[in-house]
Coordinates of C-alpha atoms in Angstrom, one line a residue:
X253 CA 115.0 91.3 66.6
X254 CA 117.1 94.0 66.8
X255 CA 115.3 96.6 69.4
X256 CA 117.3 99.9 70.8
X257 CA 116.6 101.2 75.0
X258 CA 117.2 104.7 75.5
X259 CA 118.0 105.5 78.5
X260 CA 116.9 108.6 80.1
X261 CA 118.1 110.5 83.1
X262 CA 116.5 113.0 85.8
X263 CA 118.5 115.7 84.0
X264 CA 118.4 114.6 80.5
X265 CA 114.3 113.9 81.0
X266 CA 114.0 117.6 82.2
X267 CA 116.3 118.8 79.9
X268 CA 113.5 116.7 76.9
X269 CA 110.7 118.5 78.7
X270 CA 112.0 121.5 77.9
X271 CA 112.5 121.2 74.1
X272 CA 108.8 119.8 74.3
X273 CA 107.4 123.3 76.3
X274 CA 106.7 121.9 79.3
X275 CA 107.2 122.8 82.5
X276 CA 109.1 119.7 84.6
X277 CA 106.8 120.2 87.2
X278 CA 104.0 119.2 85.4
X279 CA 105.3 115.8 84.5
X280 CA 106.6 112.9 87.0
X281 CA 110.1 112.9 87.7
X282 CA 110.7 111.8 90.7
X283 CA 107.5 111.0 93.2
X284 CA 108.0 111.0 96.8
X285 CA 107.1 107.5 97.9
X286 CA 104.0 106.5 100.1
X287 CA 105.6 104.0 101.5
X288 CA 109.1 101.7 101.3
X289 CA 108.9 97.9 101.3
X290 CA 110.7 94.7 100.2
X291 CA 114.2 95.9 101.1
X292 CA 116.6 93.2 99.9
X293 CA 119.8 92.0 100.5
X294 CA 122.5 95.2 101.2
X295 CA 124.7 93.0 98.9
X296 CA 126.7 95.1 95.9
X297 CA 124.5 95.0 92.9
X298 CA 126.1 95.6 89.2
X299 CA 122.7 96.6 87.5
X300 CA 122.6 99.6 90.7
X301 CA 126.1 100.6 89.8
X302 CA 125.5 100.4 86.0
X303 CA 122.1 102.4 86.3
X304 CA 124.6 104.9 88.4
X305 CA 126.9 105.1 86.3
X306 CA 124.2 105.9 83.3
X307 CA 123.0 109.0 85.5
X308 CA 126.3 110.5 86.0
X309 CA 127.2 110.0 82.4
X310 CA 123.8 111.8 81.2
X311 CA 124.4 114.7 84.0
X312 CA 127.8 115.6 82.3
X313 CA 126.4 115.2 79.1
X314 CA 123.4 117.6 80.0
X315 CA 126.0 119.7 82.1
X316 CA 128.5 120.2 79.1
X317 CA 125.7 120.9 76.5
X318 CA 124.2 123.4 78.9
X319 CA 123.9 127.1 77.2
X320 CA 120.8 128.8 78.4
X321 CA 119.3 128.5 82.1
X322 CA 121.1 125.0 82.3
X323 CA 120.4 123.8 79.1
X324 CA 121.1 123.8 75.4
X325 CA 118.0 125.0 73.3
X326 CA 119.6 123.0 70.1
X327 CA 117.2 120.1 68.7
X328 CA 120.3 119.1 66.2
X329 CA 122.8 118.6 69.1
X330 CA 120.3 116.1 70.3
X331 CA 119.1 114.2 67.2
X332 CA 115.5 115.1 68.1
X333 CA 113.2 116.9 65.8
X334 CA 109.4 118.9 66.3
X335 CA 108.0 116.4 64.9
X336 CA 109.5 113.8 67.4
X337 CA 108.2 116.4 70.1
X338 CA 105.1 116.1 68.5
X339 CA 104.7 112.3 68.6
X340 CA 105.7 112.0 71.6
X341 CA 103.5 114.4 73.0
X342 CA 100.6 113.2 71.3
X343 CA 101.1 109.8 72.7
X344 CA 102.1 110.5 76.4
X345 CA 98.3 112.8 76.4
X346 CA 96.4 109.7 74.8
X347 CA 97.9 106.7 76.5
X348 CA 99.6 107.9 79.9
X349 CA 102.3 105.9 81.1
X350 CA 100.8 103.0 81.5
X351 CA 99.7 102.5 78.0
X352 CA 102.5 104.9 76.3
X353 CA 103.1 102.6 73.1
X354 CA 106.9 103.5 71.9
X355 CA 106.2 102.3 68.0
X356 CA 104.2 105.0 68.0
X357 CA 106.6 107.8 68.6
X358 CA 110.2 108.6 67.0
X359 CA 113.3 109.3 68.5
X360 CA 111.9 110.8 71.9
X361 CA 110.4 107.5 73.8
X362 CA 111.1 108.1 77.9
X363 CA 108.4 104.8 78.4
X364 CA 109.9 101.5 77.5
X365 CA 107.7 98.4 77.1
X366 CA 108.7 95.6 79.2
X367 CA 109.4 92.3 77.7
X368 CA 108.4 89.5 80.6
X369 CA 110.5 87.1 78.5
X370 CA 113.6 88.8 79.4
X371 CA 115.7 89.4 82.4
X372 CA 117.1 92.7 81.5
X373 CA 116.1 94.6 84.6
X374 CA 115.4 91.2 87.0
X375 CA 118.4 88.9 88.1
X376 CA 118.6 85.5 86.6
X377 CA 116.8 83.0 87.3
X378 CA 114.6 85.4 87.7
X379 CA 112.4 86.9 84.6
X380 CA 111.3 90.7 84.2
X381 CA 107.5 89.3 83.8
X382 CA 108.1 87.2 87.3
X383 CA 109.4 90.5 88.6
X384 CA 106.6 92.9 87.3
X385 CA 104.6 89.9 89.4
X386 CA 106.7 90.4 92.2
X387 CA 106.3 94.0 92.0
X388 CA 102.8 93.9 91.7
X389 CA 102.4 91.9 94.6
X390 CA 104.1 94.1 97.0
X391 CA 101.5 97.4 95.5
X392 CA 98.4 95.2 96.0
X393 CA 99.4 94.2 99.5
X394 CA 99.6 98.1 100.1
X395 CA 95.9 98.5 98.5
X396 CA 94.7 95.8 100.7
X397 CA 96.1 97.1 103.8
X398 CA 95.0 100.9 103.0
X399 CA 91.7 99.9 101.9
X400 CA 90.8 97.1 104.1
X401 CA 90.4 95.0 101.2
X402 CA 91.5 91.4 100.6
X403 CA 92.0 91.2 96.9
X404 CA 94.2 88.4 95.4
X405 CA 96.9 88.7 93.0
X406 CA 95.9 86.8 89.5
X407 CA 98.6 87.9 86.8
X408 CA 101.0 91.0 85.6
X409 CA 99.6 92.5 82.6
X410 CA 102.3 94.4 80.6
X411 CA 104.6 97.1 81.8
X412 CA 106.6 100.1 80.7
X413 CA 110.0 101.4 82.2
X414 CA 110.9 105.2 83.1
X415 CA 113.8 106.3 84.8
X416 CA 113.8 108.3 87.5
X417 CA 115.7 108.0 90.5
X418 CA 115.9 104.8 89.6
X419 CA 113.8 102.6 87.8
X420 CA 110.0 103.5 87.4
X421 CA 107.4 100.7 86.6
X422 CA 104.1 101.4 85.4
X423 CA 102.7 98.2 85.9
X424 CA 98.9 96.9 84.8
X425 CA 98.2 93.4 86.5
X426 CA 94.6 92.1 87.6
X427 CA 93.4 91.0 91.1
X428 CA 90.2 89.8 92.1
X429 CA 88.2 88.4 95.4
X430 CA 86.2 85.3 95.7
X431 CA 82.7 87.4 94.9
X432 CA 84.2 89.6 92.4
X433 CA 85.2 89.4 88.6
X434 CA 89.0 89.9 87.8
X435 CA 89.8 93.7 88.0
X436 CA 92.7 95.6 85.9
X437 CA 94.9 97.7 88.5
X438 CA 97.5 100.4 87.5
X439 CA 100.6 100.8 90.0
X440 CA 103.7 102.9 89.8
X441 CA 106.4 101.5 91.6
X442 CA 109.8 102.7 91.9
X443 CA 112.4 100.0 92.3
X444 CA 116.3 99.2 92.3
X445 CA 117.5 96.0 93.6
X446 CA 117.8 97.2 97.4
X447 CA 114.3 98.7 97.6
X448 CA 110.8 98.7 96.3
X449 CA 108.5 101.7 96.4
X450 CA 104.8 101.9 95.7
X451 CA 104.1 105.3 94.5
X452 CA 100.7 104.7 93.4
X453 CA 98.2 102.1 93.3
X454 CA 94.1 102.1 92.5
X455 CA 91.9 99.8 90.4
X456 CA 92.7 101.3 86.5
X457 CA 89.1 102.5 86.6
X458 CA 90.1 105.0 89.4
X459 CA 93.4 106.4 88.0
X460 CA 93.4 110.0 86.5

């Protein structure tokens, strides 16, 4: 199972939004948070200085390449073609992030699937499905308390990665209270290993 992650900066996204024709404020970047919870340990992390070490090595790499208003208008210094623009702009208008499908695009992919076997972006023990759960947790509890609701967590979904300041989850997971059936949720949640933030979070039949 040989599978490739691409990762993609602030800069380098903006700088893929532009080959595409769009403007970067019409696609999420970085959100400002509603709110900041589950702050862990102040401890030194290696996946935090590893994802900042990525972002300083994509902002030189934009930085150098730049050539016109900040950046280079050259698809061949990049590897990416029109018609990966085209996939992947097909895709992001059909599916949004929370159902972007990456198989269906070429070499531009910005939304990475999350495999819950895994611990690539959770500490061991620890697996990135029981951290999507964790994650999920924390959004519902803010839906609960915003809404006056008390809706239980049942199970994470599925889940696909963005970056942008630093890791974006757009997480599907299902909740349900004891006179309801089991409803699907979307929530964006922006996370590193010191902090956890719910950008957005409604029942999946809500979101826009």
């Amino acid at each position: 199972n040989d599978r490739r992650r691409v990762r993609v900066s602030h800069s380098r996204r903006k700088y893929l939004l532009l080959l595409l024709g769009k403007k970067v404020s019409s696609f999420p970047l970085v959100m400002d948070p509603e709110v900041v919870v589950d702050v862990r340990s102040g401890e030194s992390d290696p996946k935090r200085q590893k994802l900042e070490t990525d972002e300083e090595t994509y902002d030189a790499m934009s930085s150098s390449s730049s050539s016109c208003n900040g950046y280079s208008s050259s698809e061949d210094s990049l590897g990416y073609t029109s018609e990966d623009s085209r996939l992947f702009d097909a895709e992001y208008k059909k599916s949004g992030s929370y159902d972007f499908d990456a198989s269906r695009v070429g070499a531009i992919v910005v939304f990475h699937p999350v495999v819950f076997e895994e611990s690539y972006y959770a500490t061991e023990p620890e697996t990135d499905g029981e951290l999507m759960a964790r994650l999920s947790r924390v959004a519902l509890n803010k839906y609960n308390d915003d809404e006056n609701k008390n809706l239980e967590f049942v199970r994470a979904v599925k889940a696909n990665w963005s970056l942008g300041g630093g890791h974006i989850f757009s997480i599907t997971f299902e909740a349900k209270d004891p006179t309801s059936e089991t409803m699907p949720f979307h929530a964006k949640v922006g996370w590193i290993p010191l902090d956890t933030r719910v950008y957005h979070v409604k029942p999946k039949t809500m979101m826009t």
